[in-house]
Tab-separated table of C-alpha atoms in Angstrom:
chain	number	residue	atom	x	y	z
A	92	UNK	CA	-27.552	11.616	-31.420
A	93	UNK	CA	-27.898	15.547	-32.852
A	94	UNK	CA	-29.315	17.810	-30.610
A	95	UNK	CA	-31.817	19.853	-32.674
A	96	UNK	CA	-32.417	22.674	-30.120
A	97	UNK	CA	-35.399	24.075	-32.155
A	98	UNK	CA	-37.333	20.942	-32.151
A	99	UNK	CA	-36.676	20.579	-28.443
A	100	UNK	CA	-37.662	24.388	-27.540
A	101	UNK	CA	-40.648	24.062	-29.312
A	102	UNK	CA	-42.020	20.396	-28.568
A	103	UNK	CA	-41.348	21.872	-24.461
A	104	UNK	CA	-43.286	24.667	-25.230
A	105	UNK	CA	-46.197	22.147	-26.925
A	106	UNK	CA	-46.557	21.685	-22.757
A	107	UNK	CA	-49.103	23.136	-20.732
A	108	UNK	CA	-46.903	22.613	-17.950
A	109	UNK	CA	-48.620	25.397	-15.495
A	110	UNK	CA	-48.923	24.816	-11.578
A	111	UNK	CA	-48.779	21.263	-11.082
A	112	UNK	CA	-48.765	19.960	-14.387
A	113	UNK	CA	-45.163	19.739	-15.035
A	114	UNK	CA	-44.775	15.728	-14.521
A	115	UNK	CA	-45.525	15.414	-18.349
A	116	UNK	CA	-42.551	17.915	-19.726
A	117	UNK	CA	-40.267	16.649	-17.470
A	118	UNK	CA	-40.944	12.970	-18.848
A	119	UNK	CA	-40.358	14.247	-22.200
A	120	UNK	CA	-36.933	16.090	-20.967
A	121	UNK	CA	-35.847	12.959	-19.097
A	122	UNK	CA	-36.426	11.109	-22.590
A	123	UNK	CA	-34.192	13.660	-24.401
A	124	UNK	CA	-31.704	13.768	-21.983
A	125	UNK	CA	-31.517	10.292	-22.173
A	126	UNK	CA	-31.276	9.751	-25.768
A	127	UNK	CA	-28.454	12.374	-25.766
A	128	UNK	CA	-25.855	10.281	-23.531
A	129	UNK	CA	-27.004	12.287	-19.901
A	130	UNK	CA	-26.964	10.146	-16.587
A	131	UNK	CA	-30.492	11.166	-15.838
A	132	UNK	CA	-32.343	12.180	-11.977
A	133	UNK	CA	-35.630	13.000	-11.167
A	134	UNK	CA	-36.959	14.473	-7.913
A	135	UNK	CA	-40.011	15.325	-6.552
A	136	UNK	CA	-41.037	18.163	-4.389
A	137	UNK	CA	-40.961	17.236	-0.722
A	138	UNK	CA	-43.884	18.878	1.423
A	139	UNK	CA	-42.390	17.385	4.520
A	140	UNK	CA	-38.716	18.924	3.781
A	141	UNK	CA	-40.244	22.678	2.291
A	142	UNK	CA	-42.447	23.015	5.153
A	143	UNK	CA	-40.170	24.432	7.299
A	144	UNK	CA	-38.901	26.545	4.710
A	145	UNK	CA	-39.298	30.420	4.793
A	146	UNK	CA	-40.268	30.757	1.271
A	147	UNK	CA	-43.523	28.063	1.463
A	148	UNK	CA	-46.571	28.259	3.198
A	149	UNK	CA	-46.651	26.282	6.224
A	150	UNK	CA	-49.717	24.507	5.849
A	151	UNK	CA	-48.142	22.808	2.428
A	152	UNK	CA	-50.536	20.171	0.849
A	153	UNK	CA	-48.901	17.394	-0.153
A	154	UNK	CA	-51.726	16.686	-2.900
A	155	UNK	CA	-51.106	20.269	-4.202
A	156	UNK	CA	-47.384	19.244	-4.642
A	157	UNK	CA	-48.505	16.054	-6.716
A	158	UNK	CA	-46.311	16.030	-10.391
A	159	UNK	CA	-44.382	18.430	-9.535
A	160	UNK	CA	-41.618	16.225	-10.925
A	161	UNK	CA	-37.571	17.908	-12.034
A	162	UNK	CA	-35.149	16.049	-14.013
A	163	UNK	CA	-31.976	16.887	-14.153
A	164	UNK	CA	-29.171	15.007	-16.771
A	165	UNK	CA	-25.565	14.647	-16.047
A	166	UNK	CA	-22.452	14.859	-17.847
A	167	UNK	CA	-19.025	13.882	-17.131
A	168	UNK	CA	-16.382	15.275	-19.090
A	169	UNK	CA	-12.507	14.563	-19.213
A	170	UNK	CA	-10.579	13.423	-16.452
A	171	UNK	CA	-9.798	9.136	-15.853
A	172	UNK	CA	-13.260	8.631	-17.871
A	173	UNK	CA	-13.865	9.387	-21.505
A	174	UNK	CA	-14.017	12.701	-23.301
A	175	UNK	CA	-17.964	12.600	-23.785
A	176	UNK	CA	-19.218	10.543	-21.173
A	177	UNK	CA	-22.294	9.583	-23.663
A	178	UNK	CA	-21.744	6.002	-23.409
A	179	UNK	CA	-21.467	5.975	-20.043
A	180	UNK	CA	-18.033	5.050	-19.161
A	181	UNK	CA	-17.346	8.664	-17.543
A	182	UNK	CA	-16.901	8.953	-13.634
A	183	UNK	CA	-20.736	9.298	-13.087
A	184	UNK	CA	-23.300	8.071	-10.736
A	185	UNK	CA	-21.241	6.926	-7.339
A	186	UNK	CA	-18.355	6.516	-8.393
A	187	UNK	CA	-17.835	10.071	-9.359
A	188	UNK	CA	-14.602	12.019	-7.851
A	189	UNK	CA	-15.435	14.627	-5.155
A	190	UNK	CA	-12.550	17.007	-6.718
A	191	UNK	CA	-14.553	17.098	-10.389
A	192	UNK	CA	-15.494	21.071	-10.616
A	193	UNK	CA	-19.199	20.900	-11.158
A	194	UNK	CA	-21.297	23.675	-12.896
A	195	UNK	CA	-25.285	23.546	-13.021
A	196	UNK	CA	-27.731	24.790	-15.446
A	197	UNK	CA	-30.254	25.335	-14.656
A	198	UNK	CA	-34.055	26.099	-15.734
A	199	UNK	CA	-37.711	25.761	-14.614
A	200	UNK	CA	-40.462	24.325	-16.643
A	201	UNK	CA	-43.199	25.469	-15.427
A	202	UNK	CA	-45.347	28.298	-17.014
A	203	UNK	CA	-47.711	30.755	-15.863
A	204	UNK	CA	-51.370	30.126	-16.920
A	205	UNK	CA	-52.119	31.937	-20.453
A	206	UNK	CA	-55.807	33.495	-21.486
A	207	UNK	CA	-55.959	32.333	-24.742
A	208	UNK	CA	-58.242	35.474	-26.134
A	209	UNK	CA	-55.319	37.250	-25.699
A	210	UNK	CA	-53.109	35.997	-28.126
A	211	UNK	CA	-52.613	36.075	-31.416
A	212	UNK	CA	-52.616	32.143	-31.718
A	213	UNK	CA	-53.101	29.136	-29.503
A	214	UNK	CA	-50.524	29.742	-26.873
A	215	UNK	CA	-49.382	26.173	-26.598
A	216	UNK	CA	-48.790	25.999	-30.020
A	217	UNK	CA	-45.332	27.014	-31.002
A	218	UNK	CA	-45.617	29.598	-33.593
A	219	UNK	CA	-42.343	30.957	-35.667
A	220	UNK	CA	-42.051	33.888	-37.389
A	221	UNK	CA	-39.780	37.400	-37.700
A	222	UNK	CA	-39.932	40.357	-35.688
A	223	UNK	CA	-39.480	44.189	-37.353
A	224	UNK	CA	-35.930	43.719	-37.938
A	225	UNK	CA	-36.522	40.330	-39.905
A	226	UNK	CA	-35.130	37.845	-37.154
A	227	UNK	CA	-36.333	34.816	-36.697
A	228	UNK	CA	-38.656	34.260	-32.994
A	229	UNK	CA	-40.426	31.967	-31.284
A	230	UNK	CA	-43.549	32.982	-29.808
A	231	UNK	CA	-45.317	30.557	-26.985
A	232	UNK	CA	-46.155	30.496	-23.363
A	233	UNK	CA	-42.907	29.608	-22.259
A	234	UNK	CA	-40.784	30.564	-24.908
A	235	UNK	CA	-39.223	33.213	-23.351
A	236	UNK	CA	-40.190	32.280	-19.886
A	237	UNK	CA	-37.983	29.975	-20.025
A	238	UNK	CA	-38.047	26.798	-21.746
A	239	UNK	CA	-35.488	28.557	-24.443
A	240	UNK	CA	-33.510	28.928	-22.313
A	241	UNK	CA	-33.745	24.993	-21.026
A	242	UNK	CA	-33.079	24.115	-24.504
A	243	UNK	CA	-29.930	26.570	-24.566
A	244	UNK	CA	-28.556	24.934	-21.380
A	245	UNK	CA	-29.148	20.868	-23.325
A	246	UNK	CA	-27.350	22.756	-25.982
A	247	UNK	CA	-24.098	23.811	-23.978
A	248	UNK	CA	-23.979	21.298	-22.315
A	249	UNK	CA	-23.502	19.244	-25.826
A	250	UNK	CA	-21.449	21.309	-27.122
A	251	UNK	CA	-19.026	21.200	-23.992
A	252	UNK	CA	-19.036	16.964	-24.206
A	253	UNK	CA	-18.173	17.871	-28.218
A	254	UNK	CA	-15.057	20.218	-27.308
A	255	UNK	CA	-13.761	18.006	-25.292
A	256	UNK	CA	-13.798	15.353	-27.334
A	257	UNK	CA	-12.337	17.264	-29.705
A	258	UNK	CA	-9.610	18.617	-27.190
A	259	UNK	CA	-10.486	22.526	-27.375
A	260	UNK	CA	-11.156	22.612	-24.092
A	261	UNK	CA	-8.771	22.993	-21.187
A	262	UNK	CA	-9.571	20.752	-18.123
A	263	UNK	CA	-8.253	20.249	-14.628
A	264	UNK	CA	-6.644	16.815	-14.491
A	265	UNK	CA	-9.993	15.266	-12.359
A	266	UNK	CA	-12.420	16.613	-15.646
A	267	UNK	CA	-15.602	18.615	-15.519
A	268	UNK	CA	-19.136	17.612	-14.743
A	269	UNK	CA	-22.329	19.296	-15.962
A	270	UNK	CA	-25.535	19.257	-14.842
A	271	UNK	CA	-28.322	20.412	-16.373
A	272	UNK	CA	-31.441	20.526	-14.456
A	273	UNK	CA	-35.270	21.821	-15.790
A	274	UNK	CA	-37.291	22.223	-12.656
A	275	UNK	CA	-40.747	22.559	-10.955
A	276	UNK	CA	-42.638	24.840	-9.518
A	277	UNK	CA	-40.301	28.107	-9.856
A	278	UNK	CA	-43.781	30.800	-10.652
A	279	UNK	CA	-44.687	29.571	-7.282
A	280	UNK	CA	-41.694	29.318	-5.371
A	281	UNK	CA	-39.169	27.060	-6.575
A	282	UNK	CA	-40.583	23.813	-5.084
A	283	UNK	CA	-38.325	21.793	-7.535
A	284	UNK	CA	-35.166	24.094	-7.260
A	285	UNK	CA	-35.319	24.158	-3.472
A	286	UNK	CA	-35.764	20.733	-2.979
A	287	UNK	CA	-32.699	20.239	-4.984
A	288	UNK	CA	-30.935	22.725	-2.764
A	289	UNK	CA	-31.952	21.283	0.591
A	290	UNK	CA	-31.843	17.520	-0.219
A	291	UNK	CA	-28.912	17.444	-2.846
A	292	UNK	CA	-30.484	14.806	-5.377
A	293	UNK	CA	-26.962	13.796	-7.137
A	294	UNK	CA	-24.243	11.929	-5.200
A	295	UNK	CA	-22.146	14.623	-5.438
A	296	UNK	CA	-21.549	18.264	-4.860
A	297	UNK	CA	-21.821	21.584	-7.049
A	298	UNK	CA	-19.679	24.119	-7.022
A	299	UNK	CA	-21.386	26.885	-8.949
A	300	UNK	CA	-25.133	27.515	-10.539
A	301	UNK	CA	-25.951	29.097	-13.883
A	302	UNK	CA	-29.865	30.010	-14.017
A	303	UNK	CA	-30.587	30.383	-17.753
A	304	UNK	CA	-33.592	32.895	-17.102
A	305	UNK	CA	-33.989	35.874	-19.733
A	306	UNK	CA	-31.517	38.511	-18.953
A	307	UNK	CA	-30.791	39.404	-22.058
A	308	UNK	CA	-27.798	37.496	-22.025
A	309	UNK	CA	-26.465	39.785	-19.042
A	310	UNK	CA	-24.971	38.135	-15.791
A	311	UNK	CA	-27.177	38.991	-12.990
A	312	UNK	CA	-25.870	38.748	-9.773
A	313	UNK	CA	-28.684	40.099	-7.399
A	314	UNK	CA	-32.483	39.504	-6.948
A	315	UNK	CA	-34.792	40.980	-5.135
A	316	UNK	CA	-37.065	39.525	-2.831
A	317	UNK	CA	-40.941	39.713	-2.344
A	318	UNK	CA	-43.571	40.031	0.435
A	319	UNK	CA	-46.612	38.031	-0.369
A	320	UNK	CA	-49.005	40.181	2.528
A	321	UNK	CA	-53.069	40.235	2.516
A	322	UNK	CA	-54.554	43.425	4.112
A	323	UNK	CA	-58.060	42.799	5.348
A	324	UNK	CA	-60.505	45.927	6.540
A	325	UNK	CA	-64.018	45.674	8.553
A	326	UNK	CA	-66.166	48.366	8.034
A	327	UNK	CA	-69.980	48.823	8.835
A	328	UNK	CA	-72.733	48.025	5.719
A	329	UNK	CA	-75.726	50.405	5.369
A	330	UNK	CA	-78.466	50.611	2.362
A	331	UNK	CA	-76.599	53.168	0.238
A	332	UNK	CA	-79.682	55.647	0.559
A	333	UNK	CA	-78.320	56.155	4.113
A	334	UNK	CA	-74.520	55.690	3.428
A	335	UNK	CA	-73.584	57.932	6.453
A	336	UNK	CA	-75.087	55.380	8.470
A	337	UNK	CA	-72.426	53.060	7.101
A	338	UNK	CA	-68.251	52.990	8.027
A	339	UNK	CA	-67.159	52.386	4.188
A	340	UNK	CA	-63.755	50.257	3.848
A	341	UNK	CA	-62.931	52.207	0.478
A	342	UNK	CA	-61.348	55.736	1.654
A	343	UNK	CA	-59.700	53.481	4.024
A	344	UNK	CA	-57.897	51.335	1.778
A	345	UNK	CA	-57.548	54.182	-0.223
A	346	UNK	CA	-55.513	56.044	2.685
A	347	UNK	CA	-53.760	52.468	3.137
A	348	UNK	CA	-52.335	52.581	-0.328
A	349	UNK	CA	-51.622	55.765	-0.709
A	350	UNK	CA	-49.506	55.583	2.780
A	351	UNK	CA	-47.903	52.112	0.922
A	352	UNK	CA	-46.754	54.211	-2.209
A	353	UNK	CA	-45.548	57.054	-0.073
A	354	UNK	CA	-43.331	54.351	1.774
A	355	UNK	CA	-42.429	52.663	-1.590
A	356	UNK	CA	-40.802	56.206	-2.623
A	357	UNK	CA	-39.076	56.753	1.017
A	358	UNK	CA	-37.608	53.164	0.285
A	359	UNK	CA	-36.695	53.734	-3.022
A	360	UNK	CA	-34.631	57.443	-1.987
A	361	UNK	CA	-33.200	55.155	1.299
A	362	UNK	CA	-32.551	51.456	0.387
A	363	UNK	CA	-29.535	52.210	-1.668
A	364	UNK	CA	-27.880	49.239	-3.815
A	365	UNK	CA	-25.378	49.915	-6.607
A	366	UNK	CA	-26.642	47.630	-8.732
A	367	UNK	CA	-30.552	48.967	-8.650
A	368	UNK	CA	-29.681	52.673	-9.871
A	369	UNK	CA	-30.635	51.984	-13.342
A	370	UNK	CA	-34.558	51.040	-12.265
A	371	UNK	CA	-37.026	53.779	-11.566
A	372	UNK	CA	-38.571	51.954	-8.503
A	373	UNK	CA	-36.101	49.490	-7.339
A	374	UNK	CA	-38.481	48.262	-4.617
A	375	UNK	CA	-41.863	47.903	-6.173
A	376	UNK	CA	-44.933	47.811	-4.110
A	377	UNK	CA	-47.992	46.796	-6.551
A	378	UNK	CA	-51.478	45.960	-4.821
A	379	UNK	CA	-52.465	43.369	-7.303
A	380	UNK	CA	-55.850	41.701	-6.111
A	381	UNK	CA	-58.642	43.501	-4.197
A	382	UNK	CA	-62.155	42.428	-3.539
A	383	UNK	CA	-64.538	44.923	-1.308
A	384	UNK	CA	-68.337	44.604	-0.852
A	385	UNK	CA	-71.401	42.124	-1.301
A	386	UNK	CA	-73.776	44.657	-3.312
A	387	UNK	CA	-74.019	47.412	-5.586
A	388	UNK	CA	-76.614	49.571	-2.975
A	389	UNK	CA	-74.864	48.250	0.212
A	390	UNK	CA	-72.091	50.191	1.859
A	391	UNK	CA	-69.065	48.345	1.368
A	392	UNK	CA	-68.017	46.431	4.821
A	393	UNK	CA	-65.503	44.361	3.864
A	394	UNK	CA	-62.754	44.826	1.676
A	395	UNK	CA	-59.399	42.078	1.086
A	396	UNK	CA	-56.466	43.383	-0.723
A	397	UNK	CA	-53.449	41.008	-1.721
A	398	UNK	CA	-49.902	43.043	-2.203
A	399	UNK	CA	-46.690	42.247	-3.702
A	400	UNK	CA	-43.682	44.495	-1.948
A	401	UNK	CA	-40.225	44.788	-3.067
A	402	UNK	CA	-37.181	43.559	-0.432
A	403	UNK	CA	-33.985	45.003	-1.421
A	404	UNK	CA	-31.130	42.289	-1.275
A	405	UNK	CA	-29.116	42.513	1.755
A	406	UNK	CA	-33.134	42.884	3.689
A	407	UNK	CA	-35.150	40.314	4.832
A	408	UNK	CA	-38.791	39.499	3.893
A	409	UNK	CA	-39.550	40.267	7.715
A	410	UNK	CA	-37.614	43.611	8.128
A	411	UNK	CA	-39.494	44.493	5.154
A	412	UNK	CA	-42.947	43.245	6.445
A	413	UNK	CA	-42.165	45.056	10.137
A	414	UNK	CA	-41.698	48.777	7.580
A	415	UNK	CA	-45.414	48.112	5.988
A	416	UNK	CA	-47.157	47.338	9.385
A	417	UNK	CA	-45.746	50.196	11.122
A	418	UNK	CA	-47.112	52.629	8.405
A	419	UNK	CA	-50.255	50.830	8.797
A	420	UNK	CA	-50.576	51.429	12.062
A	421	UNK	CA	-49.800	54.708	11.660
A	422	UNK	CA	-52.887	55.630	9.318
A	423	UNK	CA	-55.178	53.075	11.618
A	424	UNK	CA	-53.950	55.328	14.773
A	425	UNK	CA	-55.317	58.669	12.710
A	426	UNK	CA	-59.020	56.867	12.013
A	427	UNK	CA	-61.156	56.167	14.966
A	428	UNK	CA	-62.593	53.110	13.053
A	429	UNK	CA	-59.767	51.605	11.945
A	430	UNK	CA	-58.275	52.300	16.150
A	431	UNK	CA	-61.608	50.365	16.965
A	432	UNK	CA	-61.523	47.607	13.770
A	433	UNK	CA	-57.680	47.176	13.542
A	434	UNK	CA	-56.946	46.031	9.538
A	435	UNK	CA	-55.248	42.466	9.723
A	436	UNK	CA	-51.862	42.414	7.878
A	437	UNK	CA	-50.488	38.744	7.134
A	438	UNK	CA	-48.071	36.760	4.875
A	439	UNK	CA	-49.900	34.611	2.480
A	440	UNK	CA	-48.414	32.317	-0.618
A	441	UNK	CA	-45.031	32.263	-0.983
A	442	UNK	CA	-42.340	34.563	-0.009
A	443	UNK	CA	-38.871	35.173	-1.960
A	444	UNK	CA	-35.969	36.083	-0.507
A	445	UNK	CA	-33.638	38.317	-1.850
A	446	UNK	CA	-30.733	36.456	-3.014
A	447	UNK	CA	-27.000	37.979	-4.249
A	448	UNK	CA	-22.890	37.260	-4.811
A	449	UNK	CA	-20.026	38.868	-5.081
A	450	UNK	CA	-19.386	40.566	-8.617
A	451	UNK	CA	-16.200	38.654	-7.996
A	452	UNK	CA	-16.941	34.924	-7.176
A	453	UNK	CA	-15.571	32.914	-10.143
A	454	UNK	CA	-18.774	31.851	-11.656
A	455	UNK	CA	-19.300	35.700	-12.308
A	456	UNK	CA	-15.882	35.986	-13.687
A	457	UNK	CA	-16.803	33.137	-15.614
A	458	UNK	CA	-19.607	34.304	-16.850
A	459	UNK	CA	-18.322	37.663	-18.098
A	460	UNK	CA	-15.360	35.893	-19.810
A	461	UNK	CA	-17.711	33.824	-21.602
A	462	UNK	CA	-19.875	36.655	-22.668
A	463	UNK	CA	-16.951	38.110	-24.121
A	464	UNK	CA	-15.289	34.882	-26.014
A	465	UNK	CA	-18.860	34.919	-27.956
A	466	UNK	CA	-18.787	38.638	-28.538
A	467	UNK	CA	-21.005	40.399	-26.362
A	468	UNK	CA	-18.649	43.568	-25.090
A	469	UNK	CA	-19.207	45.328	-21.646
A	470	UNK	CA	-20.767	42.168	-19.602
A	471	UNK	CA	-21.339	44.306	-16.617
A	472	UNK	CA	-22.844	42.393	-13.587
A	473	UNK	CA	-26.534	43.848	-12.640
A	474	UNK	CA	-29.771	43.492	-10.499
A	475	UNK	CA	-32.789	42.301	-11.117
A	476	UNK	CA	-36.345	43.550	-9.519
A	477	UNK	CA	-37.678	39.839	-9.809
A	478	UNK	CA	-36.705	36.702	-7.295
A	479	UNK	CA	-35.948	33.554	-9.015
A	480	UNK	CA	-35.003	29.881	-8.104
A	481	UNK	CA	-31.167	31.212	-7.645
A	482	UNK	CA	-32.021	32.408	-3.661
A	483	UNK	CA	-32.632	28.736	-2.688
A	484	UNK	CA	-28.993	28.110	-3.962
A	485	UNK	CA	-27.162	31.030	-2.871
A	486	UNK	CA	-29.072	30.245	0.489
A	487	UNK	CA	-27.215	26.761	0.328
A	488	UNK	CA	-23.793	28.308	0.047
A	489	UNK	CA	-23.349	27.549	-3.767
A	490	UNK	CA	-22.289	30.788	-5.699
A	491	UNK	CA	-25.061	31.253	-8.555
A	492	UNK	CA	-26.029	33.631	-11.641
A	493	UNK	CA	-28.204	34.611	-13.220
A	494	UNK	CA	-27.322	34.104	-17.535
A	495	UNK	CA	-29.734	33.513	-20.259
A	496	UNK	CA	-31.722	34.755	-23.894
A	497	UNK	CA	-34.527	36.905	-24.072
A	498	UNK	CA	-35.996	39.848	-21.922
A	499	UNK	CA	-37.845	39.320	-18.519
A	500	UNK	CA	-40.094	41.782	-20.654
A	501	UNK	CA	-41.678	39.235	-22.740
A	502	UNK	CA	-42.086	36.792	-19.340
A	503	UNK	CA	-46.179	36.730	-18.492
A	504	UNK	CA	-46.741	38.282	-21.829
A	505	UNK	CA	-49.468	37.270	-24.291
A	506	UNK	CA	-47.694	36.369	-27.655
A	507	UNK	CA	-44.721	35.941	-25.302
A	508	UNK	CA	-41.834	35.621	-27.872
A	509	UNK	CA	-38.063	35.099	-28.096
A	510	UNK	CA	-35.711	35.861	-31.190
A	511	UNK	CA	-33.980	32.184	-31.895
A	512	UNK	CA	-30.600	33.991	-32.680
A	513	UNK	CA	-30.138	35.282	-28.865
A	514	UNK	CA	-31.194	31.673	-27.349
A	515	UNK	CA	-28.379	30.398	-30.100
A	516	UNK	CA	-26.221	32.657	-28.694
A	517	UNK	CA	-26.961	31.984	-25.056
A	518	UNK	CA	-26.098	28.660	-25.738
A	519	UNK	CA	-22.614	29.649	-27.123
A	520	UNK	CA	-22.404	31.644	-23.792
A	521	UNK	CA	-23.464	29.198	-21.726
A	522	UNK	CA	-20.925	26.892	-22.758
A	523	UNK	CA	-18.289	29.648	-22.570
A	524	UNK	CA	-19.153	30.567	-19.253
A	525	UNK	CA	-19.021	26.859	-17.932
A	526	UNK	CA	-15.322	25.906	-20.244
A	527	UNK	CA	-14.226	29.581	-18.424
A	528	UNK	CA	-15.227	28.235	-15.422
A	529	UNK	CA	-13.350	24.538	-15.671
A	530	UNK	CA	-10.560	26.316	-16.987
A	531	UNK	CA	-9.902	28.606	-14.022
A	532	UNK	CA	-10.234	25.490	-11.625
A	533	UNK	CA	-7.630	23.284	-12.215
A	534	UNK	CA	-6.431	23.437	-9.202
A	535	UNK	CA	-9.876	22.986	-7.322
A	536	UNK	CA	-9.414	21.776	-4.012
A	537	UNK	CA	-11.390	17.860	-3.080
A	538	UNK	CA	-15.019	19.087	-1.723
């Protein structure tokens, strides 16, 4: 069976697959994988394992987890089996080798929720067309964001099986398995990708992780990490014809935020990374919810403010967190209300991380050679301001990058859009990076 990566980008992107409703696109992957020759697996997300995890809530509900179903399809390549492994008569499943170097791709599924007077079109209705410089996109909630780049990974992998059929590709003597994987729940945490990294859903190892997210097709080596943190203020209400009667939680929060972007820029001059100089604020702090009052002629008693805060890799969520309650206390110590009414400062959601490898570990080295076999000069490895499904990985001790089309730019976006010729070449690199990668271990020690 062809693999017609358009038709499979867009029919993914045909998904609504926001929070919880990802069951139905991974059926339809696990189909397509299928029908292509992959051993398929499907997991679900495990309350009872990510409970304990630093990244989830403790209090997970395992209703809330419901469909949050990953698939993942395998192929084994070279080696004692055949040269595609599509009919089956590869070393898969158990009997698979512990010594076969295995690469994942990998990709989540899920989508952020889309306000459809926003866009230009439905937004779960694939739309082509051609951007200023006449190239051909794809424009959907997803599409960049990063069900392209799901579609690229299907496509390497493909094209892999097809080169070594054809014998273009040099293999260590035990083969090379691929895995590509489209997973749950990454916009709110990664339920699917860190199940797979705590409970290992294939019977075998992995030695290295490619996460196809848009980097514009540059190898991304460190994320940074984010506090989740709810600030909550008391105050006094009066009728507003006798405000001074009345302690209002405004100027207060107003000091509050004002003391958080003063910290942001301290971190920002002190937190030094090499691979962040290129941002303006490499640790963003961005209050991005806040809800004060009851009533337009009431003094405003109550105010709840949700914050997102940047954590440098090579920090931890809590360092970070201990930073933004000292300063806190610091303007609550200079108001006698707040002395009195002390503001409450606590995690909430999910927390990410930061997650990073060596510029050197071979599935970097991989990657940059395979950026360069498909023509794309001066693969430098770089940071990244947003967390993704990589940290749960990393945190497992498998080396992992970040490599895929399109710009984080477009992620969230209404008329969020990718141009088809950079997911055609991220599949090119994709494959590159993972025939690199085979290539340089032919001497792999057994796992």
């Amino acid at each position: 069976m062809d693999f017609d990566m358009r038709a499979f980008a867009a029919d993914c992107c045909r998904f609504a697959s926001t929070a919880g409703e990802e069951a139905a696109v991974a059926e339809f992957v696990e189909r397509e994988l299928d029908a292509l020759g992959f051993e398929t697996y499907t997991w679900d997300a495990d309350p009872s394992l990510l409970a304990d995890h630093s990244s989830f809530p403790d209090d997970l509900d395992e209703a809330a987890l419901a469909g949050r179903r990953s698939v993942a399809g395998v192929l084994t390549l070279g080696g004692d089996g055949d040269a595609g492994g599509a009919d089956g008569d590869g070393p898969t499943g158990d009997d698979a080798s512990d010594d076969i170097p295995t690469v994942v791709l990998n990709g989540h599924i899920d989508v952020v929720p889309a306000e459809p007077a926003e866009w230009s079109s439905d937004p779960f209705e694939p739309a082509w067309g051609t951007d200023e410089d006449g190239r051909e996109t794809l424009s959907a909630r997803g599409a960049a964001d990063m069900k392209s780049g799901v579609a690229a990974c299907v496509g390497a992998a493909v094209d892999l099986r097809e080169s070594v059929a054809a014998d273009d590709l040099d293999l260590p003597s035990a083969g090379l398995r691929v895995v590509v994987e489209a997973v749950a729940g990454e916009e709110d945490g990664g339920y699917g990708a860190a199940t797979a990294a705590l409970a290992n859903p294939y019977p075998f190892e992995r030695d290295a992780v490619v996460v196809a997210e848009p980097t514009e097709l540059r190898p991304v080596v460190a994320c940074e990490g984010s506090l989740m943190a709810r600030l909550e203020l008391t105050g006094r209400s009066a009728h507003a014809a006798t405000r001074w009667r009345g302690e209002d939680v405004l100027p207060r929060f107003e000091a509050i935020r004002e003391a958080f972007g003063e910290l942001e820029t301290e971190r920002g001059e002190t937190v030094k990374h090499p691979l962040y100089g290129e941002f303006p604020v490499p640790w963003p702090v961005v209050c991005g919810r806040v809800e004060a009052g009851s009533w337009a002629s009431t003094v405003p008693s109550t105010l709840t403010a949700e914050f997102r805060i940047g954590v440098a890799p090579g920090e931890t969520v809590s360092e970070v967190e201990a930073a933004f309650r000292e300063r806190l206390r610091e303007v609550a110590d200079d108001d006698p209300w707040l002395r009195e009414h002390p503001p409450t400062f606590e995690r909430f959601s999910v927390q990410f991380e930061p997650a990073e490898i060596a510029v050197d570990e071979p599935i970097v080295e991989a990657a940059r050679a395979g950026l360069t076999a498909v023509g794309l000069p001066g693969p430098e490895p770089t940071g990244a301001t947003y967390g993704a499904d990589s940290r749960h990985y990393v945190a497992a001790g498998i080396p992992t990058v970040l490599l895929g089309p399109g710009t984080i730019t477009e992620a969230h976006y209404p008329d969020e859009t990718i141009v088809w010729e950079e997911v055609e070449r991220g599949r090119e690199a994709l494959a590159a990076t993972v025939g690199a990668f085979a290539t340089d271990h032919s001497g792999v020690d057994a796992k």
